[in-house]
CSV table of C-alpha atoms in Angstrom, one decimal:
chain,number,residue,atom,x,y,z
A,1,UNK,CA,0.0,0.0,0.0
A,2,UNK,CA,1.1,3.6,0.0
A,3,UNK,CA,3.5,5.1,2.5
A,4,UNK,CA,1.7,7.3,5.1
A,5,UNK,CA,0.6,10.4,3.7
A,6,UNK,CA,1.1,9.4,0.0
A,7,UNK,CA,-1.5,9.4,-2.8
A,8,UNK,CA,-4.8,7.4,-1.9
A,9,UNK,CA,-6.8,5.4,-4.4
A,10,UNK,CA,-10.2,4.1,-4.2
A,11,UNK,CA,-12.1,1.3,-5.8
A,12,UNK,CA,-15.0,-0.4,-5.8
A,13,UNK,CA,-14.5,-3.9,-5.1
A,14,UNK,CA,-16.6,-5.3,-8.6
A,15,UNK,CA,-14.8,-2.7,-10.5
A,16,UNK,CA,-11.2,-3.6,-9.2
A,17,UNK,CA,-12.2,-7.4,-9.7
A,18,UNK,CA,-14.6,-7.5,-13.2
A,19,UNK,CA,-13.9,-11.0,-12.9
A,20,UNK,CA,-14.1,-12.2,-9.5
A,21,UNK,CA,-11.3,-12.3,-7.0
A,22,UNK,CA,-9.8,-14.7,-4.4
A,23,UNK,CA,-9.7,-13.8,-0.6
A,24,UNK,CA,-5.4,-13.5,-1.4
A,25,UNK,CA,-6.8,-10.8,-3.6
A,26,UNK,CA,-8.3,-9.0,-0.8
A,27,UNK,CA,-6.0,-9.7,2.0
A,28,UNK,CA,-3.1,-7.5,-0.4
A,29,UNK,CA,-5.2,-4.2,0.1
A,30,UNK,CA,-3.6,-2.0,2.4
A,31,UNK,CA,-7.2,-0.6,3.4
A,32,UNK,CA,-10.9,-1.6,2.9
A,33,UNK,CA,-13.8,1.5,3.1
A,34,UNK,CA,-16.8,-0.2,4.4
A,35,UNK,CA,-20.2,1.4,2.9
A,36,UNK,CA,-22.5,-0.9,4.3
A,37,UNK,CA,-25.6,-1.7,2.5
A,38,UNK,CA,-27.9,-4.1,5.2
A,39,UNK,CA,-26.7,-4.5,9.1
A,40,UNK,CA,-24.4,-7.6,8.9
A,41,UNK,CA,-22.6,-8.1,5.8
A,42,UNK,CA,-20.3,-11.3,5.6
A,43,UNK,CA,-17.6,-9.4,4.0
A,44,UNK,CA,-17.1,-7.4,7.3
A,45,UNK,CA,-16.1,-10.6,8.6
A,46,UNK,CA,-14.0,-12.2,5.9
A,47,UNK,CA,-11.8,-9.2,5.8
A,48,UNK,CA,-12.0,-9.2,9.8
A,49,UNK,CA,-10.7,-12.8,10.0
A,50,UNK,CA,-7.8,-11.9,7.4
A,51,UNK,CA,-6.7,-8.3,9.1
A,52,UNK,CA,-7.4,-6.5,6.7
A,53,UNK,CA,-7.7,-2.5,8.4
A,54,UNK,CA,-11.3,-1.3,7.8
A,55,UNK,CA,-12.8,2.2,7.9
A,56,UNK,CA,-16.3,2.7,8.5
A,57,UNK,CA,-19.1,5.5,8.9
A,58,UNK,CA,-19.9,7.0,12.7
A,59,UNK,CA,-23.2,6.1,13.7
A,60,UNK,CA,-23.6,9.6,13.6
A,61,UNK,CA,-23.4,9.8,9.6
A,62,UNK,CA,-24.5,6.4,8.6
A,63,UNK,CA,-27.2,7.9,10.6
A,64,UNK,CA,-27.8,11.4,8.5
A,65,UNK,CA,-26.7,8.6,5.2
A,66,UNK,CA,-29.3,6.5,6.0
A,67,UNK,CA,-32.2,9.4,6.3
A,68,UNK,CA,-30.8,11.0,3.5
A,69,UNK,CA,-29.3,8.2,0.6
A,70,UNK,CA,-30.9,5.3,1.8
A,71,UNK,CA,-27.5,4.2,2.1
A,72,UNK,CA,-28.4,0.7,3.7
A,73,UNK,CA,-31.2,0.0,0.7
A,74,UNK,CA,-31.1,-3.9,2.3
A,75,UNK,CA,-31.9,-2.8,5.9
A,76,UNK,CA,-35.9,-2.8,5.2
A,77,UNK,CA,-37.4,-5.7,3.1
A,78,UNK,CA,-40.8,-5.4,4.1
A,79,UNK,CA,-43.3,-2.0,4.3
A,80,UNK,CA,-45.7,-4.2,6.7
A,81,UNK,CA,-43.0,-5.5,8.9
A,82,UNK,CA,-44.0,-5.9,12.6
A,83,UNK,CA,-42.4,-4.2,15.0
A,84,UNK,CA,-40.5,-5.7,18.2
A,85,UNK,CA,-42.1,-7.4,20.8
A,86,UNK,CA,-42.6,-5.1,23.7
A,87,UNK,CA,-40.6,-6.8,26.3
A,88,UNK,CA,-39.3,-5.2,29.9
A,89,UNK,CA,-36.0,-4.7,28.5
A,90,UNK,CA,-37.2,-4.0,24.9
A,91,UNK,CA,-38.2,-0.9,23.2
A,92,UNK,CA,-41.1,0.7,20.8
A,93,UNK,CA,-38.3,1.9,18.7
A,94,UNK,CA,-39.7,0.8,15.0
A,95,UNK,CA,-36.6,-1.0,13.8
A,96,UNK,CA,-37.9,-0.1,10.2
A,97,UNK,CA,-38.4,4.2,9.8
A,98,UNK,CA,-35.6,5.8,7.9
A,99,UNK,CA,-37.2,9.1,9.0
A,100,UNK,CA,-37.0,8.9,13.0
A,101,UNK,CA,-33.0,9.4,14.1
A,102,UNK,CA,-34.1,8.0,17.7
A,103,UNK,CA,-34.7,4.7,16.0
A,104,UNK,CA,-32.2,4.9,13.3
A,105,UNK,CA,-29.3,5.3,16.7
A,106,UNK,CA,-30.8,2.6,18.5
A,107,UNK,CA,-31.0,-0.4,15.9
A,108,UNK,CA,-28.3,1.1,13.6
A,109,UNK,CA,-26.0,1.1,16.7
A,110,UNK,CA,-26.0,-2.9,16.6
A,111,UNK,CA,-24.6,-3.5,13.5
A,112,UNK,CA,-21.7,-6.1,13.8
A,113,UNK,CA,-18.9,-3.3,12.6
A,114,UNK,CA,-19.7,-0.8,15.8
A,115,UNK,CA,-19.0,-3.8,17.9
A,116,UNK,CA,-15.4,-5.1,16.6
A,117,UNK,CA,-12.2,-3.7,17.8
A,118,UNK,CA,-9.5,-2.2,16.0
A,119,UNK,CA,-12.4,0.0,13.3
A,120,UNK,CA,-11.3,3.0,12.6
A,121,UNK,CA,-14.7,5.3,12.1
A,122,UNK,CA,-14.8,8.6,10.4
A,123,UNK,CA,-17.1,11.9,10.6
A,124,UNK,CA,-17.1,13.0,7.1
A,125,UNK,CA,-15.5,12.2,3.6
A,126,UNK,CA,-12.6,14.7,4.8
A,127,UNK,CA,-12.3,13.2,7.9
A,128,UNK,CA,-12.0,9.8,6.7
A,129,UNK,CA,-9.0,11.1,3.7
A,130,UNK,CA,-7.3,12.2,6.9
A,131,UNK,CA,-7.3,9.3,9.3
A,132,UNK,CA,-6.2,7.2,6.1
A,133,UNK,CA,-3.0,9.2,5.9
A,134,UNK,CA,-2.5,9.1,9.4
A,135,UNK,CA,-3.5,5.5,10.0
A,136,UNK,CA,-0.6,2.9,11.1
A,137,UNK,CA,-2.3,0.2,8.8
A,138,UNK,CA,0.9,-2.0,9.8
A,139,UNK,CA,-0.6,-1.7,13.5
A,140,UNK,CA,-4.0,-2.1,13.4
A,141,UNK,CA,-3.4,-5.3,11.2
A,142,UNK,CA,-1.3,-6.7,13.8
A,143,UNK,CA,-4.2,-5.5,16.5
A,144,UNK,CA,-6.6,-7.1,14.7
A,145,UNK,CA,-4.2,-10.0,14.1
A,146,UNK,CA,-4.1,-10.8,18.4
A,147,UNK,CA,-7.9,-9.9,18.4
A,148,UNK,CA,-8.6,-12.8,16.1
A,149,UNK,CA,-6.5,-15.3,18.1
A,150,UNK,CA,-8.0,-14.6,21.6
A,151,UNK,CA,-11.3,-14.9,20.0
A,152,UNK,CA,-10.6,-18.2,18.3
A,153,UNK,CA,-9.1,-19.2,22.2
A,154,UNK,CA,-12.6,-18.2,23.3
A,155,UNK,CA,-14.9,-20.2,20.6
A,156,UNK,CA,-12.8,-23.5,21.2
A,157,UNK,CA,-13.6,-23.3,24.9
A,158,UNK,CA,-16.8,-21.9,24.4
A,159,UNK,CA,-17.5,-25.1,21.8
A,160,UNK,CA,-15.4,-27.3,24.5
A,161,UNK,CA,-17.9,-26.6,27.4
A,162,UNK,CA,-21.2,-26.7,25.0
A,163,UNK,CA,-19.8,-30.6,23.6
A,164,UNK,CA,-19.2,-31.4,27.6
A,165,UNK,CA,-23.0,-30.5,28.5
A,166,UNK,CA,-24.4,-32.2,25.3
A,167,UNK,CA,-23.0,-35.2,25.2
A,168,UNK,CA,-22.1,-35.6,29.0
A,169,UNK,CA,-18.4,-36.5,28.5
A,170,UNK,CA,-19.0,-39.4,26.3
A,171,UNK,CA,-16.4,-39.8,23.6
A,172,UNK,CA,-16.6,-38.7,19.9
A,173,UNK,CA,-18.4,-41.3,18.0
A,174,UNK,CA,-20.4,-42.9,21.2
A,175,UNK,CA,-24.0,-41.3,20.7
A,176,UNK,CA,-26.6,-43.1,19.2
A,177,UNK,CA,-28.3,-41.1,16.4
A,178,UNK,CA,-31.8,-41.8,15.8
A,179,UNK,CA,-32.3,-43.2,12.1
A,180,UNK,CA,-35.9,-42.4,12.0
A,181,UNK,CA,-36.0,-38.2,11.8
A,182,UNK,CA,-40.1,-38.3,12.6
A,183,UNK,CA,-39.8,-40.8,15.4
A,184,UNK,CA,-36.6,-38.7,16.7
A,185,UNK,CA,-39.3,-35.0,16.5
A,186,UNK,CA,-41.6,-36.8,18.3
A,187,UNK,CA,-39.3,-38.3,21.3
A,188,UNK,CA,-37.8,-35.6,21.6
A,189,UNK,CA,-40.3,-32.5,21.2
A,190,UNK,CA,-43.9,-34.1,20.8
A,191,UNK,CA,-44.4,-33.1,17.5
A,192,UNK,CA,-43.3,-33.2,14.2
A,193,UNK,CA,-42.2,-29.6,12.0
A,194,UNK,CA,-44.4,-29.3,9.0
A,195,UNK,CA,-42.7,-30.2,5.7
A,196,UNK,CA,-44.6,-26.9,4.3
A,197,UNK,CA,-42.0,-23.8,4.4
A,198,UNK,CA,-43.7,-21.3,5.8
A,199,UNK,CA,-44.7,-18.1,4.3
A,200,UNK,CA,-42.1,-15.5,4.0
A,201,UNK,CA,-45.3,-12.6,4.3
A,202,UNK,CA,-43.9,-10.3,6.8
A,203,UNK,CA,-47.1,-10.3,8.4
A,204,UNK,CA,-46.2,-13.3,10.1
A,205,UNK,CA,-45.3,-13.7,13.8
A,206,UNK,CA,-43.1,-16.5,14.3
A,207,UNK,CA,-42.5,-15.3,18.1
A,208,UNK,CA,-46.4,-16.2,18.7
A,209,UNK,CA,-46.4,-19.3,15.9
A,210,UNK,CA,-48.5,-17.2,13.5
A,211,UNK,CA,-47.8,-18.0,9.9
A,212,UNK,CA,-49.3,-15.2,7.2
């Protein structure tokens, strides 16, 4: 990539790769610009996992980007869609209005790259040309680098401790599996799931088993 404070260049990633690209491909970028366009996006996490730096938008200006550009055109499938239940520790907040900046803070504030370390997030086109010239990319890749490993450390003895309780220490291999799937449903949960899918009518309450 380019010393610190040299010349920047930007490209989108379908114009930079016409053809498709490998995750090598990716990895060589000094930088990656995140403009998300739904609340989780897998990429975030493939470039996470290979340390590549990212730089995102402040919730503050995805915020104004969102009321103004419908910047995360994904976010919203459905015009009917429910809102959240209204649970003691919940909130009325419509998790669908591009128009109310109370709600757009609340829900927009959970999306996966405000909750990583090591993201650099900027204020304003300006303000993100000048944190890239400033930015140690060397460092934060080696940040995100150790973040990576003690996570991995925590999923193995998360994954360790969840094998222990379901299968009770017996060894790998030992379990019976049912052969029958219905008769399994049945033994286990009284009942077996219809074969129909349901509908995908965002009318539908699957909290309250209500199918549109």
């Amino acid at each position: 990539g380019p010393p610190r404070g040299g010349p920047l260049s930007f490209a989108r990633t379908e114009d930079a790769y016409p053809r498709g690209f490998e995750y090598s491909d990716l990895a060589r970028h000094p930088a990656v610009v995140l403009l998300p366009y739904t609340k989780s996006v897998m990429s975030f996490f493939e470039l996470y996992r290979m340390n590549v730096p990212m730089f995102a938008p402040s919730l503050e200006l995805l915020v104004q980007w969102e009321r103004r550009h419908s910047l995360l055109k994904e976010r919203i499938y459905w015009t009917a869609a429910p809102r959240p239940l209204r649970l003691a520790n919940g909130t009325s907040l419509s998790p669908n209005t591009r128009d109310d900046p109370a709600a757009l803070r609340h829900w927009l504030a959970l999306c996966d790259f405000y909750h990583f370390p090591h993201i650099t997030y900027f204020d304003s086109w300006p303000d993100l040309l000048a944190k890239l010239r400033s930015a140690d990319l060397a460092a934060t890749s080696a940040a995100m680098r150790a973040a990576n490993r003690r996570l991995l450390d925590e999923l193995r003895q998360q994954w360790r401790r969840l094998f222990l309780r379901m299968f009770r220490g017996a060894p790998p291999g030992s379990r019976a599996v049912p052969s029958d799937y219905d008769a399994a449903m049945r033994a286990l949960y009284g009942q077996v799931p219809p074969s129909r899918e349901p509908s995908c009518r965002r009318e539908s309450r699957p909290e309250y088993g209500e199918w549109g």
